[in-house]
Short mmCIF file of C-alpha atoms and ligand atoms in Angstrom, two decimals:
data_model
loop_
_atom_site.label_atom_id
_atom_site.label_comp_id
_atom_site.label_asym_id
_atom_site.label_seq_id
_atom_site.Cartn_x
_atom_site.Cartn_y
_atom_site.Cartn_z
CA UNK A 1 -25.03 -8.32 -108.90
CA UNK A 2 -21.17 -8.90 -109.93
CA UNK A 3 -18.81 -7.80 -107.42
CA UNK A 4 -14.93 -7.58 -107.96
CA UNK A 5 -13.00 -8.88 -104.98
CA UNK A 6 -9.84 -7.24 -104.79
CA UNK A 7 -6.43 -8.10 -102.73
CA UNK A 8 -3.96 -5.70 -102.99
CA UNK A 9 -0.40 -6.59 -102.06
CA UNK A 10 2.63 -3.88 -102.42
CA UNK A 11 3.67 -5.02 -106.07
CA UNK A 12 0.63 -7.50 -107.17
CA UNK A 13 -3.18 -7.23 -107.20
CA UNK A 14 -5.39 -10.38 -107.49
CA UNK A 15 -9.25 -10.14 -108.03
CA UNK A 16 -12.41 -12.58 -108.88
CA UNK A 17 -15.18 -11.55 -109.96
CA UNK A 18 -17.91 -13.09 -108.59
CA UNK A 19 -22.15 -13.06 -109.30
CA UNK A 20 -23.36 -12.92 -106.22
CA UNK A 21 -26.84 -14.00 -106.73
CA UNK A 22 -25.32 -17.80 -107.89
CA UNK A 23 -21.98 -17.08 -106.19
CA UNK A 24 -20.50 -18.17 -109.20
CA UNK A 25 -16.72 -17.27 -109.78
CA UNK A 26 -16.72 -15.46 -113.36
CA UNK A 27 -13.09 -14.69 -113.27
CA UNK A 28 -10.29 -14.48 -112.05
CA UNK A 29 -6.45 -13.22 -111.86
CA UNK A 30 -3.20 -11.89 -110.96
CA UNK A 31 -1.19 -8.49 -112.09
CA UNK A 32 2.21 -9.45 -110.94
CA UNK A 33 5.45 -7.34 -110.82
CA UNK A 34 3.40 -3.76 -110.55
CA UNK A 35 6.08 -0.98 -110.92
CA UNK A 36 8.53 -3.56 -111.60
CA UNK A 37 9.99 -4.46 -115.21
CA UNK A 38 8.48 -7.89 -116.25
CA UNK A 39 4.97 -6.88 -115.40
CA UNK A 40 2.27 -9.59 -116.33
CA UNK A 41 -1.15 -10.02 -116.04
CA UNK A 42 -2.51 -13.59 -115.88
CA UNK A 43 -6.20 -13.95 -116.23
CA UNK A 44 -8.92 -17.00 -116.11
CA UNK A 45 -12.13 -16.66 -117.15
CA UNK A 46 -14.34 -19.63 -115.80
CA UNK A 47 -13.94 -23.20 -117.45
CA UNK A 48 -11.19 -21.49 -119.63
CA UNK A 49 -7.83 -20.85 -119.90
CA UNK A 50 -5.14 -18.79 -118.00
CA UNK A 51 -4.60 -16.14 -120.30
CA UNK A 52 -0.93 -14.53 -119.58
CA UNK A 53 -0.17 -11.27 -121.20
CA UNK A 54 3.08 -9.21 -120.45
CA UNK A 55 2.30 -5.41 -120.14
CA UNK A 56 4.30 -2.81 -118.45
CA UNK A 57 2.35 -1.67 -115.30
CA UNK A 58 4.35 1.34 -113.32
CA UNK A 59 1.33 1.75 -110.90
CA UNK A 60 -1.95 -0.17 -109.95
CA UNK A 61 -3.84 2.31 -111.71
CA UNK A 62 -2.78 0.91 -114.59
CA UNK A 63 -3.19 -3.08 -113.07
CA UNK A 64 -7.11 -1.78 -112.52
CA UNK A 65 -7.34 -0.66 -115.93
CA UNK A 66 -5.60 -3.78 -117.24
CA UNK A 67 -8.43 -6.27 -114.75
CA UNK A 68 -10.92 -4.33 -116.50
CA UNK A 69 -10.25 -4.85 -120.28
CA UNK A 70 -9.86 -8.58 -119.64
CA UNK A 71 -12.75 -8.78 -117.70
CA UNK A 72 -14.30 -6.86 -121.11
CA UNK A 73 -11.91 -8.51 -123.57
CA UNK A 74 -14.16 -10.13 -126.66
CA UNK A 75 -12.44 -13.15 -126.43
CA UNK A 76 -11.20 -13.66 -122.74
CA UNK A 77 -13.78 -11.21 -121.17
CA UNK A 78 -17.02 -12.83 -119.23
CA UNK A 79 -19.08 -8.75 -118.94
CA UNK A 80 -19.44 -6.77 -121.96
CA UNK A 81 -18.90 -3.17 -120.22
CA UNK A 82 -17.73 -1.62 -117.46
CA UNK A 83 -20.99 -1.50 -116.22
CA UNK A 84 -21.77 -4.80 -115.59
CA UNK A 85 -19.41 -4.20 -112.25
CA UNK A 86 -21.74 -3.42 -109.56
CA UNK A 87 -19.65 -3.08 -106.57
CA UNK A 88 -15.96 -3.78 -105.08
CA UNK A 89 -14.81 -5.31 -102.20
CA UNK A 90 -11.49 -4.60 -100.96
CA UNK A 91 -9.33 -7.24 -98.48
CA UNK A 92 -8.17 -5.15 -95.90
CA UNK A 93 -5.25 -5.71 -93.69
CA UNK A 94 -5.34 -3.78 -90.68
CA UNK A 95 -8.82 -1.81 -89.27
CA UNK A 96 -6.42 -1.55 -85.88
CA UNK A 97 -9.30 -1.08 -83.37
CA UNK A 98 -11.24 1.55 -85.27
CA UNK A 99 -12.98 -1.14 -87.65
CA UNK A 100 -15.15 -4.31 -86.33
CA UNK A 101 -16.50 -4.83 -89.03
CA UNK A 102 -16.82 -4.05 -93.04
CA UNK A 103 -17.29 -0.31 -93.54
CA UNK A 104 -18.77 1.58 -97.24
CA UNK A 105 -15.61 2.92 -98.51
CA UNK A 106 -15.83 7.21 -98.00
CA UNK A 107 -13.51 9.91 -97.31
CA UNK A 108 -13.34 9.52 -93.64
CA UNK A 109 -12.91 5.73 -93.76
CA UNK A 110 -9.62 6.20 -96.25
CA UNK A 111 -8.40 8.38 -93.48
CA UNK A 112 -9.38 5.95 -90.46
CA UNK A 113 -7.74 3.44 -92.53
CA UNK A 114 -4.28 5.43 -93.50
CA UNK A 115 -4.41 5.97 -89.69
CA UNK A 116 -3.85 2.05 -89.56
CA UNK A 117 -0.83 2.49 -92.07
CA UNK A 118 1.24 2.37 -88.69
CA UNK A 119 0.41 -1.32 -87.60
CA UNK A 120 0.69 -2.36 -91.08
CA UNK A 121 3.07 -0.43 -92.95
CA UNK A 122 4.08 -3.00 -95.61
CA UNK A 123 -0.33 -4.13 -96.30
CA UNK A 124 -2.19 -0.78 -95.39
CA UNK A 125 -0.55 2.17 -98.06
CA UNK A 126 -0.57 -1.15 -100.76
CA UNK A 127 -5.07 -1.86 -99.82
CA UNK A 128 -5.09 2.76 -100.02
CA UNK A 129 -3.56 2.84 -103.55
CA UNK A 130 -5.77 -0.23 -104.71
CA UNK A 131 -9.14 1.53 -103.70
CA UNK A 132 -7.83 4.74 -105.03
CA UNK A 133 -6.85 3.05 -108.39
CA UNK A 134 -10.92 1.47 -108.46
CA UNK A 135 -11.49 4.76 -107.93
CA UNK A 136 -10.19 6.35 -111.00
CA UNK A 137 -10.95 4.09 -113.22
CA UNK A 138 -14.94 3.29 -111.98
CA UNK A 139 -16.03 6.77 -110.74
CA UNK A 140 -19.41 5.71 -108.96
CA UNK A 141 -18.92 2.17 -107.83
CA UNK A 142 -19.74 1.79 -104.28
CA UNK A 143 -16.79 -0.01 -102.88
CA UNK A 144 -16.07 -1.81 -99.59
CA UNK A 145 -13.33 -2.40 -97.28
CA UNK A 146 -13.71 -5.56 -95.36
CA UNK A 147 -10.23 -6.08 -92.86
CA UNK A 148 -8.82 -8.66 -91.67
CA UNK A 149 -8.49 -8.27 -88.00
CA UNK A 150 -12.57 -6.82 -87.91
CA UNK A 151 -13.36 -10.19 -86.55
CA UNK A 152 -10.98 -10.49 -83.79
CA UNK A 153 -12.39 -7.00 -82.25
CA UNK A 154 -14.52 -8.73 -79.99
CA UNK A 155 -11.18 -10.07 -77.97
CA UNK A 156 -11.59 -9.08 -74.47
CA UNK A 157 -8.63 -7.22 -72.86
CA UNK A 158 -7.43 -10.02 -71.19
CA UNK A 159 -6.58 -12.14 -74.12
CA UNK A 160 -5.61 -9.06 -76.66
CA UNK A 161 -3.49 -7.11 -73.93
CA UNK A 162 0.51 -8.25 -73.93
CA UNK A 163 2.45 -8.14 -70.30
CA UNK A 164 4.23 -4.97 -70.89
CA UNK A 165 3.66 -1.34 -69.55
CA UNK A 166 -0.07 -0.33 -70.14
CA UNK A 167 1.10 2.87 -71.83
CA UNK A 168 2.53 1.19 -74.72
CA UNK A 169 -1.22 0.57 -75.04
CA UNK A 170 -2.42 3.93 -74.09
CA UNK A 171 -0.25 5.86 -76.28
CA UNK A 172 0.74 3.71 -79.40
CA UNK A 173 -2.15 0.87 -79.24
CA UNK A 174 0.42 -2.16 -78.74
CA UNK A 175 -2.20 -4.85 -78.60
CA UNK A 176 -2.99 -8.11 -80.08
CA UNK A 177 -5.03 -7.65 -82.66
CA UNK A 178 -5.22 -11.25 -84.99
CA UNK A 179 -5.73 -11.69 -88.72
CA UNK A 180 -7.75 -14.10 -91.31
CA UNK A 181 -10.51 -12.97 -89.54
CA UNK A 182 -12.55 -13.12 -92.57
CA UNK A 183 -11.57 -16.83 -93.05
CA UNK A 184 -12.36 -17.60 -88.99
CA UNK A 185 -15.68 -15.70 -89.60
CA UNK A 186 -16.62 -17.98 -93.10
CA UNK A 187 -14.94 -21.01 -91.30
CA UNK A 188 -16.77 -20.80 -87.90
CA UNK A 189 -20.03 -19.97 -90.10
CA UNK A 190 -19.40 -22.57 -92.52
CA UNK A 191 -19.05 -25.49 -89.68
CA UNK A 192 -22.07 -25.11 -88.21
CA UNK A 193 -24.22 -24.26 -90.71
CA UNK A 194 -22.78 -27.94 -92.26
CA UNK A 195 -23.77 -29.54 -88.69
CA UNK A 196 -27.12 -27.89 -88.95
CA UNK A 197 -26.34 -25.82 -85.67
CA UNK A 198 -26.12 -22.52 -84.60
CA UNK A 199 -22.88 -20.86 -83.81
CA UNK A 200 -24.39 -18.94 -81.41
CA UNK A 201 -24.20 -22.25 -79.79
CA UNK A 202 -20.73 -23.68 -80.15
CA UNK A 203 -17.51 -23.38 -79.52
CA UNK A 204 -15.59 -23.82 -82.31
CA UNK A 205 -11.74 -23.54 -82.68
CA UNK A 206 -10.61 -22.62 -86.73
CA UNK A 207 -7.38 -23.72 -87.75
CA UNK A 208 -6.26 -21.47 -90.55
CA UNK A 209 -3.36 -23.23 -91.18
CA UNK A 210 -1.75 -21.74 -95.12
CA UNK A 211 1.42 -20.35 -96.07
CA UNK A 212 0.21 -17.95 -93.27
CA UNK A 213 -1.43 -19.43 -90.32
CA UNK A 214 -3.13 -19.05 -87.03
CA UNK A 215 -6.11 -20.71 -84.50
CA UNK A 216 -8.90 -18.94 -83.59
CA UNK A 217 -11.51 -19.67 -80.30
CA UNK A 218 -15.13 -18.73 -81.79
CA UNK A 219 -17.62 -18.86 -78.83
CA UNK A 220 -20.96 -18.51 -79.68
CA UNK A 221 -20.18 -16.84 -82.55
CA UNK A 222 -17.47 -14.46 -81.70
CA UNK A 223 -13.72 -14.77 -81.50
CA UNK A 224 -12.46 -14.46 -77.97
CA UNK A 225 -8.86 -15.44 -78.93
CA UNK A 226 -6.87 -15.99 -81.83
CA UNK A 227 -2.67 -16.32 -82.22
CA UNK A 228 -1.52 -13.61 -84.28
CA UNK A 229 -0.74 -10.11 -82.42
CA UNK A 230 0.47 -6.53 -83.46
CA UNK A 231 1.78 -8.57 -86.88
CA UNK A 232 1.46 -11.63 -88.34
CA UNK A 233 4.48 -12.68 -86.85
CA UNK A 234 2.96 -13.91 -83.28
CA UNK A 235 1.69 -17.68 -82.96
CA UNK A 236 1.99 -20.43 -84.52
CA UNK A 237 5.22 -22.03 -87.05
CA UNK A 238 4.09 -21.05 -90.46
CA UNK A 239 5.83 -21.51 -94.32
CA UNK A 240 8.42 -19.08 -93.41
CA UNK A 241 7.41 -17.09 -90.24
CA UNK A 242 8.72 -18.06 -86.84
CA UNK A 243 5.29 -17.44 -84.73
CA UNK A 244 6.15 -17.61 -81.02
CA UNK A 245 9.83 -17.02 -79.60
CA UNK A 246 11.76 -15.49 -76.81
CA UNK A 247 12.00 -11.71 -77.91
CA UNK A 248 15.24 -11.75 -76.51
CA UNK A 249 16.42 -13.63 -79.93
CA UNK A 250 15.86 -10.10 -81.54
CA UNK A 251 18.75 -8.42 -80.06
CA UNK A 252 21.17 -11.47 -79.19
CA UNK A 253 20.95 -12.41 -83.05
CA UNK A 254 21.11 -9.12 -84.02
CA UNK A 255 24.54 -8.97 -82.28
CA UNK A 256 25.81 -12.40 -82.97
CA UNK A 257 25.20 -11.36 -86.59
CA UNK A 258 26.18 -7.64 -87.11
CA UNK A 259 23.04 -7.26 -88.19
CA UNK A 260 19.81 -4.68 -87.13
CA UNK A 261 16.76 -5.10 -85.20
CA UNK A 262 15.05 -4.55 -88.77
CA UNK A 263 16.46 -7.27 -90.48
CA UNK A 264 16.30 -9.96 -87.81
CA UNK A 265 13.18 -9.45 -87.93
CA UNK A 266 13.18 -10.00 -91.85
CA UNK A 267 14.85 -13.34 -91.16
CA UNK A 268 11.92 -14.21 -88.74
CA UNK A 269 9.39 -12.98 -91.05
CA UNK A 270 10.76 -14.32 -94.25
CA UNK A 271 13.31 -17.32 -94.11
CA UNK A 272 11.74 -18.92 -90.83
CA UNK A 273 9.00 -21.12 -89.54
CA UNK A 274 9.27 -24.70 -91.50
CA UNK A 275 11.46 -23.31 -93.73
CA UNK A 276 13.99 -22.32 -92.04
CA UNK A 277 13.89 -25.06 -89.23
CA UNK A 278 13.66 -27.51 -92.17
CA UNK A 279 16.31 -26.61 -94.92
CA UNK A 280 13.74 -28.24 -97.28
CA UNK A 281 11.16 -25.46 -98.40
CA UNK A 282 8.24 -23.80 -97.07
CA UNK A 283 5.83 -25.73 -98.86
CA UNK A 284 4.13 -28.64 -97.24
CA UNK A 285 3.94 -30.78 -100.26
CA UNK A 286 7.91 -30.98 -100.29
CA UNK A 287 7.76 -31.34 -96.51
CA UNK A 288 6.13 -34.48 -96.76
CA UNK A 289 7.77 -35.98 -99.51
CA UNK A 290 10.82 -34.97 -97.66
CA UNK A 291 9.46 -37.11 -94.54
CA UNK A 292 8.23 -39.46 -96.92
CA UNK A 293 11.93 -40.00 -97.71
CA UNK A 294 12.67 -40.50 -94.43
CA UNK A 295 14.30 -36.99 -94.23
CA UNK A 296 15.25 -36.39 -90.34
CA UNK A 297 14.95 -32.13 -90.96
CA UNK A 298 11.65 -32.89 -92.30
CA UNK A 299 10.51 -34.63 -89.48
CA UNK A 300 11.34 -32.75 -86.62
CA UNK A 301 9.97 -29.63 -88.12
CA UNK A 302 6.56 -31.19 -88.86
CA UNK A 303 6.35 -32.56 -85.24
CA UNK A 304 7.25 -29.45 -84.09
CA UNK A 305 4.68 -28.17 -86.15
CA UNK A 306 1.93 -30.15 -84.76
CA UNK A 307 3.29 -29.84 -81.17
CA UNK A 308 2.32 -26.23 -81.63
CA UNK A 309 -0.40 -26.20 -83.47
CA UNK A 310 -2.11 -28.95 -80.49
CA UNK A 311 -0.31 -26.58 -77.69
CA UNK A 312 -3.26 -23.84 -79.26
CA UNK A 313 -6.01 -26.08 -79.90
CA UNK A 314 -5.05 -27.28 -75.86
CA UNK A 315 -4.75 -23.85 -74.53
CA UNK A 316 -8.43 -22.58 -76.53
CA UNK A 317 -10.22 -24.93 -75.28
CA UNK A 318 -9.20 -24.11 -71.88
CA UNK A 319 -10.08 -20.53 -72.88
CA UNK A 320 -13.58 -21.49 -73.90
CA UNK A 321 -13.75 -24.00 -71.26
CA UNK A 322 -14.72 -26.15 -73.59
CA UNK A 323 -14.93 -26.79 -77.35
CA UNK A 324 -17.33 -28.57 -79.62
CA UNK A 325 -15.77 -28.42 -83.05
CA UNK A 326 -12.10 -28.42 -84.42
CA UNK A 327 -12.25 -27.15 -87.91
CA UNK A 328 -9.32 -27.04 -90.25
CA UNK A 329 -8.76 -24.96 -93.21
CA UNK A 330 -6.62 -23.28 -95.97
CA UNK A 331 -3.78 -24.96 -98.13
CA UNK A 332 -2.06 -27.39 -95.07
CA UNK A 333 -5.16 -27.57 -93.12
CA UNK A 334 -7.25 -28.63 -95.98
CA UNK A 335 -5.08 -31.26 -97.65
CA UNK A 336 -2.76 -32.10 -95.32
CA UNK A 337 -3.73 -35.55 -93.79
CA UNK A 338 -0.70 -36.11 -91.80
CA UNK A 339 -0.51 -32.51 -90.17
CA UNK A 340 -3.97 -33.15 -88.99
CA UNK A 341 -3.77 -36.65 -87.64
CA UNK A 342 -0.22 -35.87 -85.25
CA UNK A 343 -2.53 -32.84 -84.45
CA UNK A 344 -5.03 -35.52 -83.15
CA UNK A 345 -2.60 -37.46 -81.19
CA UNK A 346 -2.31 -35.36 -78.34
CA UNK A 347 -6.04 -34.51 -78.33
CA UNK A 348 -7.53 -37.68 -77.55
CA UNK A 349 -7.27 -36.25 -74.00
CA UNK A 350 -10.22 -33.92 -75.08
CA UNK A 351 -12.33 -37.64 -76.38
CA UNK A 352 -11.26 -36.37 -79.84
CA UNK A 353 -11.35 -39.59 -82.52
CA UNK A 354 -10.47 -38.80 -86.06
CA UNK A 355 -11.40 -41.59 -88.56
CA UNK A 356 -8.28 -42.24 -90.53
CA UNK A 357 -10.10 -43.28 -93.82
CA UNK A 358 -12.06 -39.94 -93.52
CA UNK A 359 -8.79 -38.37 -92.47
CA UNK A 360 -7.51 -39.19 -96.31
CA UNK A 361 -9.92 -36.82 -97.63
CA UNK A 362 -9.05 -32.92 -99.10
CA UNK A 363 -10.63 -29.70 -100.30
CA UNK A 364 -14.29 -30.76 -99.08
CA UNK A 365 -16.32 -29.56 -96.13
CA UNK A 366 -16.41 -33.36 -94.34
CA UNK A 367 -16.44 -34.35 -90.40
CA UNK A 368 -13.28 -36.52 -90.30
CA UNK A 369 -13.97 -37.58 -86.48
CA UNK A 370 -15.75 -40.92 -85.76
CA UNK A 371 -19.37 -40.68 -84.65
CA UNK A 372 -18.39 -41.26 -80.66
CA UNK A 373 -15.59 -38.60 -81.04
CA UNK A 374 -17.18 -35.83 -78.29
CA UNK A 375 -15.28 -32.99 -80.29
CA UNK A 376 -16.73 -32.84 -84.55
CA UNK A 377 -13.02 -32.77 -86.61
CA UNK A 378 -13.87 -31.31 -89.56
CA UNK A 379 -12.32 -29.81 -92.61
CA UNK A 380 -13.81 -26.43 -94.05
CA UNK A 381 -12.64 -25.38 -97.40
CA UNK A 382 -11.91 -21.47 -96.52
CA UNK A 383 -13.14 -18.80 -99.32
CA UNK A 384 -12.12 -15.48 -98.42
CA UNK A 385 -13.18 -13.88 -101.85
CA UNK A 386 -16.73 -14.86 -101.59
CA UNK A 387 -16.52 -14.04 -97.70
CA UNK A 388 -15.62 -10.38 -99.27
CA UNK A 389 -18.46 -10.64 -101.66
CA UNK A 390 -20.92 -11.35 -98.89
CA UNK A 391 -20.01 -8.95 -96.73
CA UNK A 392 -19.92 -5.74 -99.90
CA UNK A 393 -23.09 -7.25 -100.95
CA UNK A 394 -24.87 -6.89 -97.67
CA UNK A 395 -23.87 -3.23 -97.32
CA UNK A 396 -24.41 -1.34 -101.02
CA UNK A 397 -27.18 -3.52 -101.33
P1 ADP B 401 -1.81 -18.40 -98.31
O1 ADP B 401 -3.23 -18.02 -98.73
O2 ADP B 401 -1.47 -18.05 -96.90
O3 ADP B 401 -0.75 -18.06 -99.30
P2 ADP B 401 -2.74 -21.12 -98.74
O4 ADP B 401 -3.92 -21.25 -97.84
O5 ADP B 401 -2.96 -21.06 -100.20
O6 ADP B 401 -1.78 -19.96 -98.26
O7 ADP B 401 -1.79 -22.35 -98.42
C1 ADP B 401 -0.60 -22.53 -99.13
C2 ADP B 401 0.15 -23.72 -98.58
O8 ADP B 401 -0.72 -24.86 -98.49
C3 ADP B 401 1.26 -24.16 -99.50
O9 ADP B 401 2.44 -23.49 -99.22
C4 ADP B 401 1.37 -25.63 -99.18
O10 ADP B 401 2.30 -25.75 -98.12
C5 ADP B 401 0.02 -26.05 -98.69
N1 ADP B 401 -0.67 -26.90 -99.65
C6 ADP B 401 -1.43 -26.52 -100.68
N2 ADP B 401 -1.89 -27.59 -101.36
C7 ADP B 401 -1.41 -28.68 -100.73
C8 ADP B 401 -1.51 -30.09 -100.94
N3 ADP B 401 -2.23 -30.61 -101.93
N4 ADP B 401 -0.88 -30.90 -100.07
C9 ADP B 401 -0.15 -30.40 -99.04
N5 ADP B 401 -0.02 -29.07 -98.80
C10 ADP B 401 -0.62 -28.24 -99.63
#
């Protein structure tokens, strides 16, 4: 069956649509500027071209409509109707603790999940207008909602609960509640299915390291911590989020500054993490050329980086008592060599041994430890989309 995958963001939609039987990726794309002027719509069909077209789009209704006639389009189009779309999965940001896992999209689910709009109110009312927008325009299409924090749901209370009054719990559900948990699920999945193990029987720690990032402790199969909280914020130093601080920066910045609560919390969100501590960019690809060039900025944010990011791994594998595999994943974790050998540095304590020729290599699913290492390093190429696809697959089927 062909299933579209879609991601739904505030002002921009991206989908794939993917054949599930061959898990082939038919197409893909990007409606950018929704309800903005300068709309576009850039679309890919497989082995062809991006094909950009600039096309006023004042809601997502009209983005959905727009995915549809290029996926239909004689000349850019890879289905010949409508019809050929069997299903939709939705990314979902926040299930709060009413979701653990994908749901069928109905009625009451909308409702559990506008209920959610709370804990995400920037994600949540942006994934509600996308389904409604399928909706419209494909009457009848089963479609699923598969969240992000599902797979963190089986956190026990001692790792999700913070260290403030329990009613904050009680009455307004201030917990910590993790994300990517679709990419910690595929990862976790992914790495042992590679080592020809079951997950039921490893511990596994997933670092999920993107413009977003966070580590996850998988044992036997389910998460029992990860570093993201209420938000995104919590954890680890990401592109341009600060992860971890002293909360008592919100309100002694907000007064050095003039500013609010609100938009300290902007700066932390949005001009922080290696970014901000770096002056160079939030991309790691400048970062290193940047340390490359023997850029002093550049270098203390990238150890700091690392420091953190080993802190975690150090701290999990306490948690689990234990861990078997280290697997890293999206854009940093994936490509960036350097990241991951500091990260080894201060894990040889654990009888870690990465293999720095194997160390060199990106993008592929590939054990970069030595064979006498006692923890597997590996890197997992993450997939999301086809994570989504599996999961709306395996409930309308
Ligand atoms: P997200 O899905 O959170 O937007 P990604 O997983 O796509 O993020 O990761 C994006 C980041 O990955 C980029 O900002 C960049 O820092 C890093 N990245 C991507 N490709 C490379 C590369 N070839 N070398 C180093 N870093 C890379």
């Amino acid at each position: 069956m062909n299933v579209l995958v879609i991601n739904c963001g505030s002002s921009s939609l991206k989908y794939q649509l993917i054949n599930s039987d061959s898990e082939e990726v038919l197409a893909k794309g990007l409606c950018e500027r929704i309800g903005i002027d300068g709309s576009r719509i850039t679309h890919t069909p497989a082995g062809g071209d991006k094909d950009i077209t600039e096309v006023p789009m004042p809601d997502h209704t009209k983005a959905v409509q727009l995915v549809i006639e290029k996926l239909t389009d004689p000349k850019v189009g890879v289905i010949k109707s409508l019809s050929e779309v069997d299903a939709v999965g939705h990314r979902i940001v926040h299930g709060g603790e009413k979701f653990a896992s994908s749901v069928v999209i109905n009625d009451e689910v909308m409702k559990a999940i506008e209920e959610c709009n709370d804990l995400a109110p920037l994600h949540n009312p942006a994934n509600l207008i996308g389904i409604n927008a399928c909706t419209s325009i494909m009457p009848g299409v089963p479609q699923v909602a598969v969240f992000d924090t599902a797979f963190h749901q089986t956190m026990p209370p001692k790792a999700y609960l913070y260290g403030i009054p329990y009613e904050y719990y009680e009455k307004f559900k201030v917990r910590r509640y993790g994300f990517h948990g679709t990419s910690h699920d595929f990862v976790s999945n992914e790495a042992a299915k590679f080592l020809g193990k079951d997950r039921k029987d490893l511990k596994i720690i997933v670092c999920h390291l993107g413009n977003g990032a966070s580590i996850s402790a998988v044992m036997n199969g389910k998460s029992i911590d990860t570093s993201m909280g209420l938000t995104p914020l919590e954890g680890l130093f990401m592109g341009t989020r600060s992860g971890d601080l002293d909360p008592a920066i919100v309100t002694f910045l907000s007064n050095k500054l003039k500013i609010s609560a609100e938009d300290v919390l902007s700066i932390l969100n949005k001009k922080s993490g290696v970014l901000g501590l770096s002056g160079v960019s939030s991309d790691f690809r400048d970062l290193e050329k940047a340390y490359d060039e023997g850029n002093e900025h550049a270098k203390v944010t990238l150890e700091a980086y690392s420091y953190r990011v080993a802190k975690y791994i150090g701290a999990y594998a306490a948690a689990m008592n234990g861990v078997d595999v280290i697997a890293y994943t999206a854009g940093v974790g994936e490509n960036t060599s350097l990241i991951r050998g500091m990260v080894g540095e201060y894990l040889t304590f654990l009888g870690t041994r990465i293999d720095p020729e194997k160390n060199k290599l990106r993008g592929e699913t590939v054990v970069i430890s030595t064979p006498d290492s006692k923890v597997v390093t590996m890197i997992v190429p993450t997939n999301e989309e086809l994570a989504i696809c599996r999961e709306t697959v395996r409930l309308v089927k």
